[in-house]
PDB file of N, CA and C in Angstrom:
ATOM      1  N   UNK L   1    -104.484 -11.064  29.411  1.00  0.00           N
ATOM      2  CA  UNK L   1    -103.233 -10.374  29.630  1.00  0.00           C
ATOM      3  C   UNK L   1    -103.474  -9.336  30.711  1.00  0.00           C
ATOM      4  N   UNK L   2    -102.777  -9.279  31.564  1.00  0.00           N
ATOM      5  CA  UNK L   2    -102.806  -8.427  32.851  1.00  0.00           C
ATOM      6  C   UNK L   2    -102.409  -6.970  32.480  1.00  0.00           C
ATOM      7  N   UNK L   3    -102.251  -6.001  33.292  1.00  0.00           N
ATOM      8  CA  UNK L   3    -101.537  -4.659  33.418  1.00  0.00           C
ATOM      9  C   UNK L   3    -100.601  -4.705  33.290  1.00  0.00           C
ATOM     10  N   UNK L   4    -100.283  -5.620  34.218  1.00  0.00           N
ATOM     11  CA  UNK L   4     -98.989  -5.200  34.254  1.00  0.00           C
ATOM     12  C   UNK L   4     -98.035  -6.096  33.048  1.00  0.00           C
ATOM     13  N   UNK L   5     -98.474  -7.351  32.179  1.00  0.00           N
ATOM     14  CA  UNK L   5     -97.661  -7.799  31.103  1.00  0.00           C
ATOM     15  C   UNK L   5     -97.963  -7.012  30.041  1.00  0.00           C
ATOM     16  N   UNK L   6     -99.221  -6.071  30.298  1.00  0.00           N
ATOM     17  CA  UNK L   6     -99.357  -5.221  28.587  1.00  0.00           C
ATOM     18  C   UNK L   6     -98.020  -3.884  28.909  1.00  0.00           C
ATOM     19  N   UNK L   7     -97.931  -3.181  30.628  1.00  0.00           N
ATOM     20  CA  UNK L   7     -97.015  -2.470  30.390  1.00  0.00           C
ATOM     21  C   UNK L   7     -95.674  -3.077  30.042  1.00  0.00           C
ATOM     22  N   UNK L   8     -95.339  -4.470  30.411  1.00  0.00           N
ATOM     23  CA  UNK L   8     -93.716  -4.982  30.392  1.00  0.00           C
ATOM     24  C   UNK L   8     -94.200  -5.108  28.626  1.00  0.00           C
ATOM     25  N   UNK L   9     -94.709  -5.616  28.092  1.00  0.00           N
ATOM     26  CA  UNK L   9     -95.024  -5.941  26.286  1.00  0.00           C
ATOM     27  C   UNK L   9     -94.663  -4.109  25.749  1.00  0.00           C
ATOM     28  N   UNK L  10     -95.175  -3.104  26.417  1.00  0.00           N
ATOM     29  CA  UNK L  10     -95.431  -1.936  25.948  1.00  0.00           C
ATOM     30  C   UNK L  10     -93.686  -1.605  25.682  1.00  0.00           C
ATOM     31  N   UNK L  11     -92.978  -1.849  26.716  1.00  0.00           N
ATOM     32  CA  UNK L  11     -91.728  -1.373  27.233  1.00  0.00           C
ATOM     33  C   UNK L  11     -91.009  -2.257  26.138  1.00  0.00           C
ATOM     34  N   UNK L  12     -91.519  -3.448  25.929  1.00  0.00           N
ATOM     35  CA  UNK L  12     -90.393  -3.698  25.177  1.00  0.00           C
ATOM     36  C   UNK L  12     -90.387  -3.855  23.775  1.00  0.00           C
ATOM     37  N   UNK L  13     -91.876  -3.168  22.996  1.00  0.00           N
ATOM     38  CA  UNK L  13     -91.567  -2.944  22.181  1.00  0.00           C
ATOM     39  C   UNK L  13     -90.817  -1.287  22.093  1.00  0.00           C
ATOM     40  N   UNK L  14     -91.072  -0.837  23.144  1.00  0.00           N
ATOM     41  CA  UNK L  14     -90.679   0.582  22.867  1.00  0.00           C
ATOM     42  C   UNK L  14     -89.136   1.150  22.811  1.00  0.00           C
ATOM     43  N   UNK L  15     -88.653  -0.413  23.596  1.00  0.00           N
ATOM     44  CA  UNK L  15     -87.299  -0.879  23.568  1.00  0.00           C
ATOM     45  C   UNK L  15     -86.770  -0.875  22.159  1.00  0.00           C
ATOM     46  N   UNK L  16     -87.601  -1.719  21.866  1.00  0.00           N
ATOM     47  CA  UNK L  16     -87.221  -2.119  20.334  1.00  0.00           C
ATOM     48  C   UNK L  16     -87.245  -0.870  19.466  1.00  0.00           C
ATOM     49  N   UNK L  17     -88.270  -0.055  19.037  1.00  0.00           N
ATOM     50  CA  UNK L  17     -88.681   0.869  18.777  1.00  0.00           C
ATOM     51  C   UNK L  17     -87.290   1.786  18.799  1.00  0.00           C
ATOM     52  N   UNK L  18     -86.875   2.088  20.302  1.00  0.00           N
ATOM     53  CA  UNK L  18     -85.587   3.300  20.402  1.00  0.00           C
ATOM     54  C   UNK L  18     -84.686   2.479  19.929  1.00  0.00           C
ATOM     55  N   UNK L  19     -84.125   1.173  20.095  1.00  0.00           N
ATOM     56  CA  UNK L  19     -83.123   0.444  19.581  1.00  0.00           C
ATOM     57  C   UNK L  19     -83.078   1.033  17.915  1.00  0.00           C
ATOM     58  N   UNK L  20     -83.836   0.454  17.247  1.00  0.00           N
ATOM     59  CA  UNK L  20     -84.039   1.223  15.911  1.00  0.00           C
ATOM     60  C   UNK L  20     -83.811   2.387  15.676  1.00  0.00           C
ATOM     61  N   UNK L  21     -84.073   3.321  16.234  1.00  0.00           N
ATOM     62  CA  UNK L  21     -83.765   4.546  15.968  1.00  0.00           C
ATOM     63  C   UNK L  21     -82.681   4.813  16.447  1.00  0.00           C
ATOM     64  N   UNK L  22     -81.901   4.420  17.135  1.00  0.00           N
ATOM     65  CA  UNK L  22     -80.429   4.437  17.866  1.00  0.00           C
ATOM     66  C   UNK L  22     -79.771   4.122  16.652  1.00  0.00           C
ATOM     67  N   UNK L  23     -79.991   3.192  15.755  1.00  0.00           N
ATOM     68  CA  UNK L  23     -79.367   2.306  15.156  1.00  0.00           C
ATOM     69  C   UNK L  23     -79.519   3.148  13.574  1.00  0.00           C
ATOM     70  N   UNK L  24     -80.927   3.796  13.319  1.00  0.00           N
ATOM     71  CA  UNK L  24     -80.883   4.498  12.160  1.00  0.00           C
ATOM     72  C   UNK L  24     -79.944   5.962  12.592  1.00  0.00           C
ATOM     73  N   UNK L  25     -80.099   6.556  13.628  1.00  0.00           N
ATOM     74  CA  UNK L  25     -79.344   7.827  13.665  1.00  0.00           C
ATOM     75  C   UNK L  25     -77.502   7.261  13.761  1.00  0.00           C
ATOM     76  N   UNK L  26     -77.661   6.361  14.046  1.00  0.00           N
ATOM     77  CA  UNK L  26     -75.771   6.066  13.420  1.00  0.00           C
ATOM     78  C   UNK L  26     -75.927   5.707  11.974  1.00  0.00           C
ATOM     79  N   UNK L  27     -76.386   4.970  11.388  1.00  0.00           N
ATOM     80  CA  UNK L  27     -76.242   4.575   9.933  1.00  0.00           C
ATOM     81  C   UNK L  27     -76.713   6.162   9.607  1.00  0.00           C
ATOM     82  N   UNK L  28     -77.110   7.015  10.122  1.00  0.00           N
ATOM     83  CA  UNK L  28     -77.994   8.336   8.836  1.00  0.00           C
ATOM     84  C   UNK L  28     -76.263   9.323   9.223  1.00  0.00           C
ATOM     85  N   UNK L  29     -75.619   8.911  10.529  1.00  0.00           N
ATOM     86  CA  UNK L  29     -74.085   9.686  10.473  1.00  0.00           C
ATOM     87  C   UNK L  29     -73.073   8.906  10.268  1.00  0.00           C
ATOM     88  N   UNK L  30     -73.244   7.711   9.954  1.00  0.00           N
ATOM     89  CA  UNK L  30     -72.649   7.064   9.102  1.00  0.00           C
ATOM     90  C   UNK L  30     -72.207   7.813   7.859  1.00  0.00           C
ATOM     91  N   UNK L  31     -73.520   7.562   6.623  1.00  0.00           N
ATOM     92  CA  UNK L  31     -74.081   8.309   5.418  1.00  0.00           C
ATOM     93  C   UNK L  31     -73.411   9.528   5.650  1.00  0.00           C
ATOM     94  N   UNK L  32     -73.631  10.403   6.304  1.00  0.00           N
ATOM     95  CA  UNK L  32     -73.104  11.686   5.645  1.00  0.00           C
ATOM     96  C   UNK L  32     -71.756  12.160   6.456  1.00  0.00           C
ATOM     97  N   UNK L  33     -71.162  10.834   6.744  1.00  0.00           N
ATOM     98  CA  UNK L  33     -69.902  11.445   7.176  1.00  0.00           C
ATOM     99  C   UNK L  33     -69.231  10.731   5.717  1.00  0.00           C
ATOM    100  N   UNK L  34     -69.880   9.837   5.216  1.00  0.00           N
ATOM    101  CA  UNK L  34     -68.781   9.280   3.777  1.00  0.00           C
ATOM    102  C   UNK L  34     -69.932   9.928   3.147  1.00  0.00           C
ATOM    103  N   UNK L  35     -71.007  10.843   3.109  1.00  0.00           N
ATOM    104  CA  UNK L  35     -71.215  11.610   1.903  1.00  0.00           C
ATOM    105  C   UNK L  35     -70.230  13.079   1.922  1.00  0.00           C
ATOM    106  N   UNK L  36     -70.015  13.433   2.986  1.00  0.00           N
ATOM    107  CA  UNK L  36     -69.078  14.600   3.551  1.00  0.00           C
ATOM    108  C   UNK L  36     -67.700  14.569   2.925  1.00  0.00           C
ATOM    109  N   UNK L  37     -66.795  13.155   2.859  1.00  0.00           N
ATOM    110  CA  UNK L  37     -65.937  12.411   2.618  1.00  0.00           C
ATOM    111  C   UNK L  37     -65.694  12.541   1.272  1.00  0.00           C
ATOM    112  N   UNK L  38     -67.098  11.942   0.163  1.00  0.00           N
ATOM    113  CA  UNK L  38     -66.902  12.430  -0.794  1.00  0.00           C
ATOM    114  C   UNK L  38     -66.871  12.864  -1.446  1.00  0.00           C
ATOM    115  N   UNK L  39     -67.732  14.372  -0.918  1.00  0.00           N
ATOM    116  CA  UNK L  39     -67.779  15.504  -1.686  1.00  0.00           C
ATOM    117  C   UNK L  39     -66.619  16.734  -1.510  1.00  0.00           C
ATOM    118  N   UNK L  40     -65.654  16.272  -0.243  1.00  0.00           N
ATOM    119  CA  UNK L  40     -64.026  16.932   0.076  1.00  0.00           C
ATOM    120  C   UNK L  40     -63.590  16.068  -1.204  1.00  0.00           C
ATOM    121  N   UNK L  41     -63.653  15.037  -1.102  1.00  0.00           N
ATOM    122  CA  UNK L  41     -62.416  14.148  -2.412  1.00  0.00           C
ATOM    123  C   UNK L  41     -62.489  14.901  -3.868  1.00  0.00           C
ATOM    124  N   UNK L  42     -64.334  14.817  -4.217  1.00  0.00           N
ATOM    125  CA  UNK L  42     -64.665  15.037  -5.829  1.00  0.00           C
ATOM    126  C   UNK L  42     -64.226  17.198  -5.650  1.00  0.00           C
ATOM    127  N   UNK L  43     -64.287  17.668  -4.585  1.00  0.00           N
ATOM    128  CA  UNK L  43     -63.348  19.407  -4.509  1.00  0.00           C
ATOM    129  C   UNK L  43     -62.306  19.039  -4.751  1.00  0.00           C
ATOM    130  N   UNK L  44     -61.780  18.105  -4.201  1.00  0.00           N
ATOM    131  CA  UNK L  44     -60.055  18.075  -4.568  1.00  0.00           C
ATOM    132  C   UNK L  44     -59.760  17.753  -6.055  1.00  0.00           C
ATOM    133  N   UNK L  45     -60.313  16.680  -5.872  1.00  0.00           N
ATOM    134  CA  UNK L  45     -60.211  16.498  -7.714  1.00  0.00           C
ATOM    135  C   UNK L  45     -60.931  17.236  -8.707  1.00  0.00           C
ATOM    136  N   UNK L  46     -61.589  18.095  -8.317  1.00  0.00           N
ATOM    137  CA  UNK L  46     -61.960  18.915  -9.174  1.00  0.00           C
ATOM    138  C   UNK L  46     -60.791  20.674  -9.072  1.00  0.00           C
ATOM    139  N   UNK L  47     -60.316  20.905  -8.098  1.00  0.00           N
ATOM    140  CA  UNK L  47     -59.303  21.420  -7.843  1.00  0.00           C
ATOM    141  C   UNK L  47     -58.377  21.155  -8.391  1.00  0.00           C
ATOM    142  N   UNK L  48     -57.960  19.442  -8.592  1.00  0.00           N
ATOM    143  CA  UNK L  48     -56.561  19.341  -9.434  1.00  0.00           C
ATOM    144  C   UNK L  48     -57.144  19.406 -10.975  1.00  0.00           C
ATOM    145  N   UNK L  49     -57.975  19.295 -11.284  1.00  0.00           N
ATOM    146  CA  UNK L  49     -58.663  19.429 -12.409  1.00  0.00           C
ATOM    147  C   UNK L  49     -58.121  20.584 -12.958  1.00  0.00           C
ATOM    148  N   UNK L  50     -58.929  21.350 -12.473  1.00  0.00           N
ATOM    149  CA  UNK L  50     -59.153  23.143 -12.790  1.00  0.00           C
ATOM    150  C   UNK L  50     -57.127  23.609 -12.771  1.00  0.00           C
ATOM    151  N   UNK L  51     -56.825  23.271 -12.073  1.00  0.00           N
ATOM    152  CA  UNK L  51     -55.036  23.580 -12.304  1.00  0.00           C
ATOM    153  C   UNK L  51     -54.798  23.128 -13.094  1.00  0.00           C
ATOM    154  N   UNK L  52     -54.804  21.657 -13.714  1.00  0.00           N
ATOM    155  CA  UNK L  52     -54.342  21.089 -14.738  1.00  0.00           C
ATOM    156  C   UNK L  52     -54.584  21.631 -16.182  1.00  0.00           C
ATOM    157  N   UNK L  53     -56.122  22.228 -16.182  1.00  0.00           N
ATOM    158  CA  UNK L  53     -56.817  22.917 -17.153  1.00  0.00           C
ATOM    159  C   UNK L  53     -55.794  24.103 -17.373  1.00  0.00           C
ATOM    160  N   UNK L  54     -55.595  25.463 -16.049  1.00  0.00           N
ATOM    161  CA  UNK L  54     -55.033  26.102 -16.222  1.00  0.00           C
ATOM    162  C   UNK L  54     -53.755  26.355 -16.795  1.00  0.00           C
ATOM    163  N   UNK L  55     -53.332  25.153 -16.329  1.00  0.00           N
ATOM    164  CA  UNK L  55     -51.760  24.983 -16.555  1.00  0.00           C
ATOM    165  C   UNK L  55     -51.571  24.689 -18.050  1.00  0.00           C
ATOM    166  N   UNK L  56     -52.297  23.857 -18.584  1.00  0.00           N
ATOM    167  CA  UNK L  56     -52.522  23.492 -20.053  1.00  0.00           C
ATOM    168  C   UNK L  56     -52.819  25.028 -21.196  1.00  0.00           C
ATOM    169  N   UNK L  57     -53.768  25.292 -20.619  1.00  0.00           N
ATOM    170  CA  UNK L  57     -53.974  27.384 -20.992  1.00  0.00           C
ATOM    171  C   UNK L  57     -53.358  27.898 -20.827  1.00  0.00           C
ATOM    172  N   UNK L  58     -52.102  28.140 -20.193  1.00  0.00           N
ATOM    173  CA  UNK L  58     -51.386  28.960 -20.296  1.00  0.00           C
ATOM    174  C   UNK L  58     -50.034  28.348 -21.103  1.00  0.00           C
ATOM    175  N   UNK L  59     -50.004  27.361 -21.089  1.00  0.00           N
ATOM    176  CA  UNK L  59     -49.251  26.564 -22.182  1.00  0.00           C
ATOM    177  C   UNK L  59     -48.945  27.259 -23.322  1.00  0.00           C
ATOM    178  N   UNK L  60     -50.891  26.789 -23.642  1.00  0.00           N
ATOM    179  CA  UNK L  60     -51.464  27.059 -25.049  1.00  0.00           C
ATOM    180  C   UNK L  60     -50.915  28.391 -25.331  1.00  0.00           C
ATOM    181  N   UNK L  61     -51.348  29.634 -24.720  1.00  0.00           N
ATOM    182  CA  UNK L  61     -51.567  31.288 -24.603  1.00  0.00           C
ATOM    183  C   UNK L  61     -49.859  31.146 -24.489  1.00  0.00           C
ATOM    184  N   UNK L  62     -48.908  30.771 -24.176  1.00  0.00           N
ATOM    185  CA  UNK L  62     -47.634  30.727 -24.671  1.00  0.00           C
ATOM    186  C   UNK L  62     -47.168  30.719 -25.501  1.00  0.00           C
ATOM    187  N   UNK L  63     -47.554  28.960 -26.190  1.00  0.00           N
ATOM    188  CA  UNK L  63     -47.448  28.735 -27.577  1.00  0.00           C
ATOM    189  C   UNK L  63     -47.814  29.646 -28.730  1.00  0.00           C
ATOM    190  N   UNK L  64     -48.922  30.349 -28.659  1.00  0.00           N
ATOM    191  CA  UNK L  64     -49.725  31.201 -29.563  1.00  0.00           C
ATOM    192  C   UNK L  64     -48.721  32.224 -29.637  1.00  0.00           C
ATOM    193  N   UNK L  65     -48.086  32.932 -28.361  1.00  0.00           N
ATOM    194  CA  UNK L  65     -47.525  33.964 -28.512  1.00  0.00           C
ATOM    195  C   UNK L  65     -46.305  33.766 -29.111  1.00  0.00           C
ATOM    196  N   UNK L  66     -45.988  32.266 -28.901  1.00  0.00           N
ATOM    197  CA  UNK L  66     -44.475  32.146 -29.493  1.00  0.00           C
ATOM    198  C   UNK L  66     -44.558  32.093 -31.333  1.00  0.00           C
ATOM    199  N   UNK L  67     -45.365  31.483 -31.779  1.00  0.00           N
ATOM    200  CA  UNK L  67     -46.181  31.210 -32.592  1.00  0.00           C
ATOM    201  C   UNK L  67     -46.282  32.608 -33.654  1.00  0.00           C
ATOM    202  N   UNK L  68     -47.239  33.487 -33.147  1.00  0.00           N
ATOM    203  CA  UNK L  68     -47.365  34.743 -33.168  1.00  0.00           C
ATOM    204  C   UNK L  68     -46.222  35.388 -33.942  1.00  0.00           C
ATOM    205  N   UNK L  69     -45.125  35.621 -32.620  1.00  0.00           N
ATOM    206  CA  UNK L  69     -43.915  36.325 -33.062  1.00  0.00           C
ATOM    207  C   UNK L  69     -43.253  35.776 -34.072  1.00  0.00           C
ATOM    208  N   UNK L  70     -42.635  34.360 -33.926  1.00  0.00           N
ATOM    209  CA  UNK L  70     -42.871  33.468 -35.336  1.00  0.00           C
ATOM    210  C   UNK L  70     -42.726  34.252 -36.540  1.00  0.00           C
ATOM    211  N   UNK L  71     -44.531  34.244 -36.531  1.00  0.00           N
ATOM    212  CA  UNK L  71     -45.325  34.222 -37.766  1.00  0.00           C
ATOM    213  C   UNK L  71     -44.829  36.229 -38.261  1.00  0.00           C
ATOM    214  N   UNK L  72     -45.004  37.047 -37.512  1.00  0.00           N
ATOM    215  CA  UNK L  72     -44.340  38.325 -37.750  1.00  0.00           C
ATOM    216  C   UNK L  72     -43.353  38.474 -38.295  1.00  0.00           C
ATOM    217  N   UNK L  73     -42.321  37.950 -37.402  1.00  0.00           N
ATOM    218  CA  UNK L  73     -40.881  37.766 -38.113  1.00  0.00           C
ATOM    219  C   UNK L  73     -40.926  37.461 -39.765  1.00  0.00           C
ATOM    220  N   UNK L  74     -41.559  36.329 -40.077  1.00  0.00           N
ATOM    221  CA  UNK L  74     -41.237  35.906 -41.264  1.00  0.00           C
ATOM    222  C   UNK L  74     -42.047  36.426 -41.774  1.00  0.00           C
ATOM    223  N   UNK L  75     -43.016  36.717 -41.555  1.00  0.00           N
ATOM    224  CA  UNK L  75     -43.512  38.049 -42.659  1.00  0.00           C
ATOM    225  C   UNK L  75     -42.850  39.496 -42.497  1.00  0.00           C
ATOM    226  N   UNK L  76     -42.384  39.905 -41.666  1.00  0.00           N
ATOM    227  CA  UNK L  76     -41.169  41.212 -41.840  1.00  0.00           C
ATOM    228  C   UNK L  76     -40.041  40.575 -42.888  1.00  0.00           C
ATOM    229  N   UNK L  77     -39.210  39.586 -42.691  1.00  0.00           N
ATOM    230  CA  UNK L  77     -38.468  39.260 -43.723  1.00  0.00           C
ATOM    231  C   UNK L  77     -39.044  38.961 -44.896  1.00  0.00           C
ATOM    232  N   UNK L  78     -40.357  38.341 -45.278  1.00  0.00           N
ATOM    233  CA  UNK L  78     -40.943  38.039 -46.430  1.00  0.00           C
ATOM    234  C   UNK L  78     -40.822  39.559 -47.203  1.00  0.00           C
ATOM    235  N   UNK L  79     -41.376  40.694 -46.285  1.00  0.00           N
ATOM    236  CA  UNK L  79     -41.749  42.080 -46.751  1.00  0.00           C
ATOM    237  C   UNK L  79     -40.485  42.597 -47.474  1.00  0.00           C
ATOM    238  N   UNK L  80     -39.323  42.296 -46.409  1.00  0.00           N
ATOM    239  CA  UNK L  80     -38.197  42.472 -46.903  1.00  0.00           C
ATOM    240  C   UNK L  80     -37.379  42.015 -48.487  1.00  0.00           C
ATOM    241  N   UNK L  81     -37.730  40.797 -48.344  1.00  0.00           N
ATOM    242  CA  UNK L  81     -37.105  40.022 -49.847  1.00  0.00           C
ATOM    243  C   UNK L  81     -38.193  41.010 -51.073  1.00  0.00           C
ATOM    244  N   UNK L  82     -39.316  40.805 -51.028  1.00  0.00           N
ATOM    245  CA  UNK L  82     -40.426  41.541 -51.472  1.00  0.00           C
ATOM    246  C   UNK L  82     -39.636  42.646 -52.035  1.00  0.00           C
ATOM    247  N   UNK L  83     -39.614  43.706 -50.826  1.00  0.00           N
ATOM    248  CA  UNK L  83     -38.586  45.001 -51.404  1.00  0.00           C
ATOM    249  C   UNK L  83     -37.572  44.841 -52.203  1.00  0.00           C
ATOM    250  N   UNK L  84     -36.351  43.870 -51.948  1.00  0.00           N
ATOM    251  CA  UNK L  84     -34.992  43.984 -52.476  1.00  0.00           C
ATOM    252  C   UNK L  84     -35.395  43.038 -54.075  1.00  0.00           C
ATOM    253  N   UNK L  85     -36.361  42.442 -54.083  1.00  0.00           N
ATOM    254  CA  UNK L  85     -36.982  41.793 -55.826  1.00  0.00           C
ATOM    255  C   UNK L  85     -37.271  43.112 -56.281  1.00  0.00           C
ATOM    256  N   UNK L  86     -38.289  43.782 -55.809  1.00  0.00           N
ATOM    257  CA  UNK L  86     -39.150  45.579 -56.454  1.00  0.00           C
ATOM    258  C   UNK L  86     -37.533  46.036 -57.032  1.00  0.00           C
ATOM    259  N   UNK L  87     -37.140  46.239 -55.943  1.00  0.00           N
ATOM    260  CA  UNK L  87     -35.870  47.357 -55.916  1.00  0.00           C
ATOM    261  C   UNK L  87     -34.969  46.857 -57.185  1.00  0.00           C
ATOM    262  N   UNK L  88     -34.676  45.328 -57.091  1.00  0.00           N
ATOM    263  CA  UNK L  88     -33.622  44.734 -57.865  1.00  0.00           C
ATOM    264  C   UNK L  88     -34.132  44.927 -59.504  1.00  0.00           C
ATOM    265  N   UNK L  89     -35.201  44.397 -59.609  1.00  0.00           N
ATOM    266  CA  UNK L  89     -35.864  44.399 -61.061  1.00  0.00           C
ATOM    267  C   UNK L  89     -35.829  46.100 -61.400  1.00  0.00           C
ATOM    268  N   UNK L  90     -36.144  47.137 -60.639  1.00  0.00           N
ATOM    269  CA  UNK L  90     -36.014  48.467 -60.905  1.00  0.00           C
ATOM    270  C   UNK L  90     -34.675  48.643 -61.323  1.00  0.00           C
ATOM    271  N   UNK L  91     -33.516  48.240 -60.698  1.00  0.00           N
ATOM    272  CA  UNK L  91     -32.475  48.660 -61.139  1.00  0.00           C
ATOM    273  C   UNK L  91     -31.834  47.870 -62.739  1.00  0.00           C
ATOM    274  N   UNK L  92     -32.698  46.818 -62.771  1.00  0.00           N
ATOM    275  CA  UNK L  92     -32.344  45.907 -63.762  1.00  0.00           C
ATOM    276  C   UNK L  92     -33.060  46.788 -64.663  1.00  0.00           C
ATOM    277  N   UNK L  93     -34.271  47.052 -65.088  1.00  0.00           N
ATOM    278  CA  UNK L  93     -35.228  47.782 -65.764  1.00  0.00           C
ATOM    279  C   UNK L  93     -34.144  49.112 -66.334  1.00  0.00           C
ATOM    280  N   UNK L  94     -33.968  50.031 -65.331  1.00  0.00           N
ATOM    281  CA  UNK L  94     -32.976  51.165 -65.501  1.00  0.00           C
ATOM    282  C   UNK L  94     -32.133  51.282 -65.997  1.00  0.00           C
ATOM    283  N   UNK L  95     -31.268  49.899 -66.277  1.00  0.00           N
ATOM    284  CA  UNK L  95     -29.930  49.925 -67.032  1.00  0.00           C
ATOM    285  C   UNK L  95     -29.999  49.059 -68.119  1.00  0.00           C
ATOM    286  N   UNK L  96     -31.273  48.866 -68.464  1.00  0.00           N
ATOM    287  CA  UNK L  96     -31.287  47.984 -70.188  1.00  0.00           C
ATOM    288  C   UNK L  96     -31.646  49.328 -71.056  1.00  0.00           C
ATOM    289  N   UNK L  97     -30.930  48.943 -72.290  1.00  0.00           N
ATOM    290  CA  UNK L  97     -31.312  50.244 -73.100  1.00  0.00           C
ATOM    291  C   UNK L  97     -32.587  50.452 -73.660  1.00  0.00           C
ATOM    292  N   UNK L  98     -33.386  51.718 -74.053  1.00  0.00           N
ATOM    293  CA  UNK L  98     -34.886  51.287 -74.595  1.00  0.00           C
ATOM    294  C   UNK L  98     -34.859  50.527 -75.807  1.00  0.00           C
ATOM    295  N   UNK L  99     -35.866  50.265 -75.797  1.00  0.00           N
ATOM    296  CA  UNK L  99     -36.018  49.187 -76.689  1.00  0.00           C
ATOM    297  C   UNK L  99     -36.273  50.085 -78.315  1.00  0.00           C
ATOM    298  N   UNK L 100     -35.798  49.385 -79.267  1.00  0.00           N
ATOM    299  CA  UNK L 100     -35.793  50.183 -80.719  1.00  0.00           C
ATOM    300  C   UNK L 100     -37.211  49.460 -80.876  1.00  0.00           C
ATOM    301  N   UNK L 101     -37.971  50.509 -81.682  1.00  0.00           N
ATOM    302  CA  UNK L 101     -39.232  50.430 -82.372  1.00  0.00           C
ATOM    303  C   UNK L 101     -39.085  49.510 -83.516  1.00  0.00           C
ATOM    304  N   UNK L 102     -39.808  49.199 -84.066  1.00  0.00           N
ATOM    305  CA  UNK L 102     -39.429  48.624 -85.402  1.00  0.00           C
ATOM    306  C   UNK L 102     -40.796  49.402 -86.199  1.00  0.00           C
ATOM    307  N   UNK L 103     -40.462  49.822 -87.808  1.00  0.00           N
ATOM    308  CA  UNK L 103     -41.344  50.358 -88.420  1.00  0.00           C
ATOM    309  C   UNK L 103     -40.940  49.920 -89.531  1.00  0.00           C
TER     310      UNK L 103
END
């Protein structure tokens, strides 16, 4: 093999060589333009996530409060009936005559 076919052999593997690497630096920005791609998508959906969550919590923290007041109310009126039974039986108590002993 001469000089000059080991430099034309040299050249073209070296051809080959940059071809390859031409070819890996697009496939490697390939890769991280759809890894880029889908880590904007899985923010977004994790964005509609986190609202949906929120939105559901404050639902809830609604409900509770409605809930809540609810539950007050009818125990203020419970307290109430409560009183007017005390009160009623007192007045019932008050106007029976005492009771005769027996001996």
């Amino acid at each position: 093999m001469t000089t000059e076919e080991r430099f034309e052999r040299i050249e073209h593997v070296t051809a080959g060589i940059a071809e390859e690497r031409r070819k890996d630096r697009q496939e490697y920005k390939e890769l991280w333009r759809d890894t880029q791609r889908q880590i904007h998508e899985l923010a977004l959906e994790t964005r509609l996530r986190f609202d949906q969550i929120g939105d559901r919590l404050e639902q809830v923290g609604n409900r509770i409060d409605r809930l809540a007041a609810e539950s007050r109310a009818q125990d203020k009126a419970l307290g109430e009936r409560i009183d007017q039974m005390v009160s009623a039986i007192g007045q019932i108590l008050t106007k029976q005559p005492p009771a005769a002993e027996d001996n």
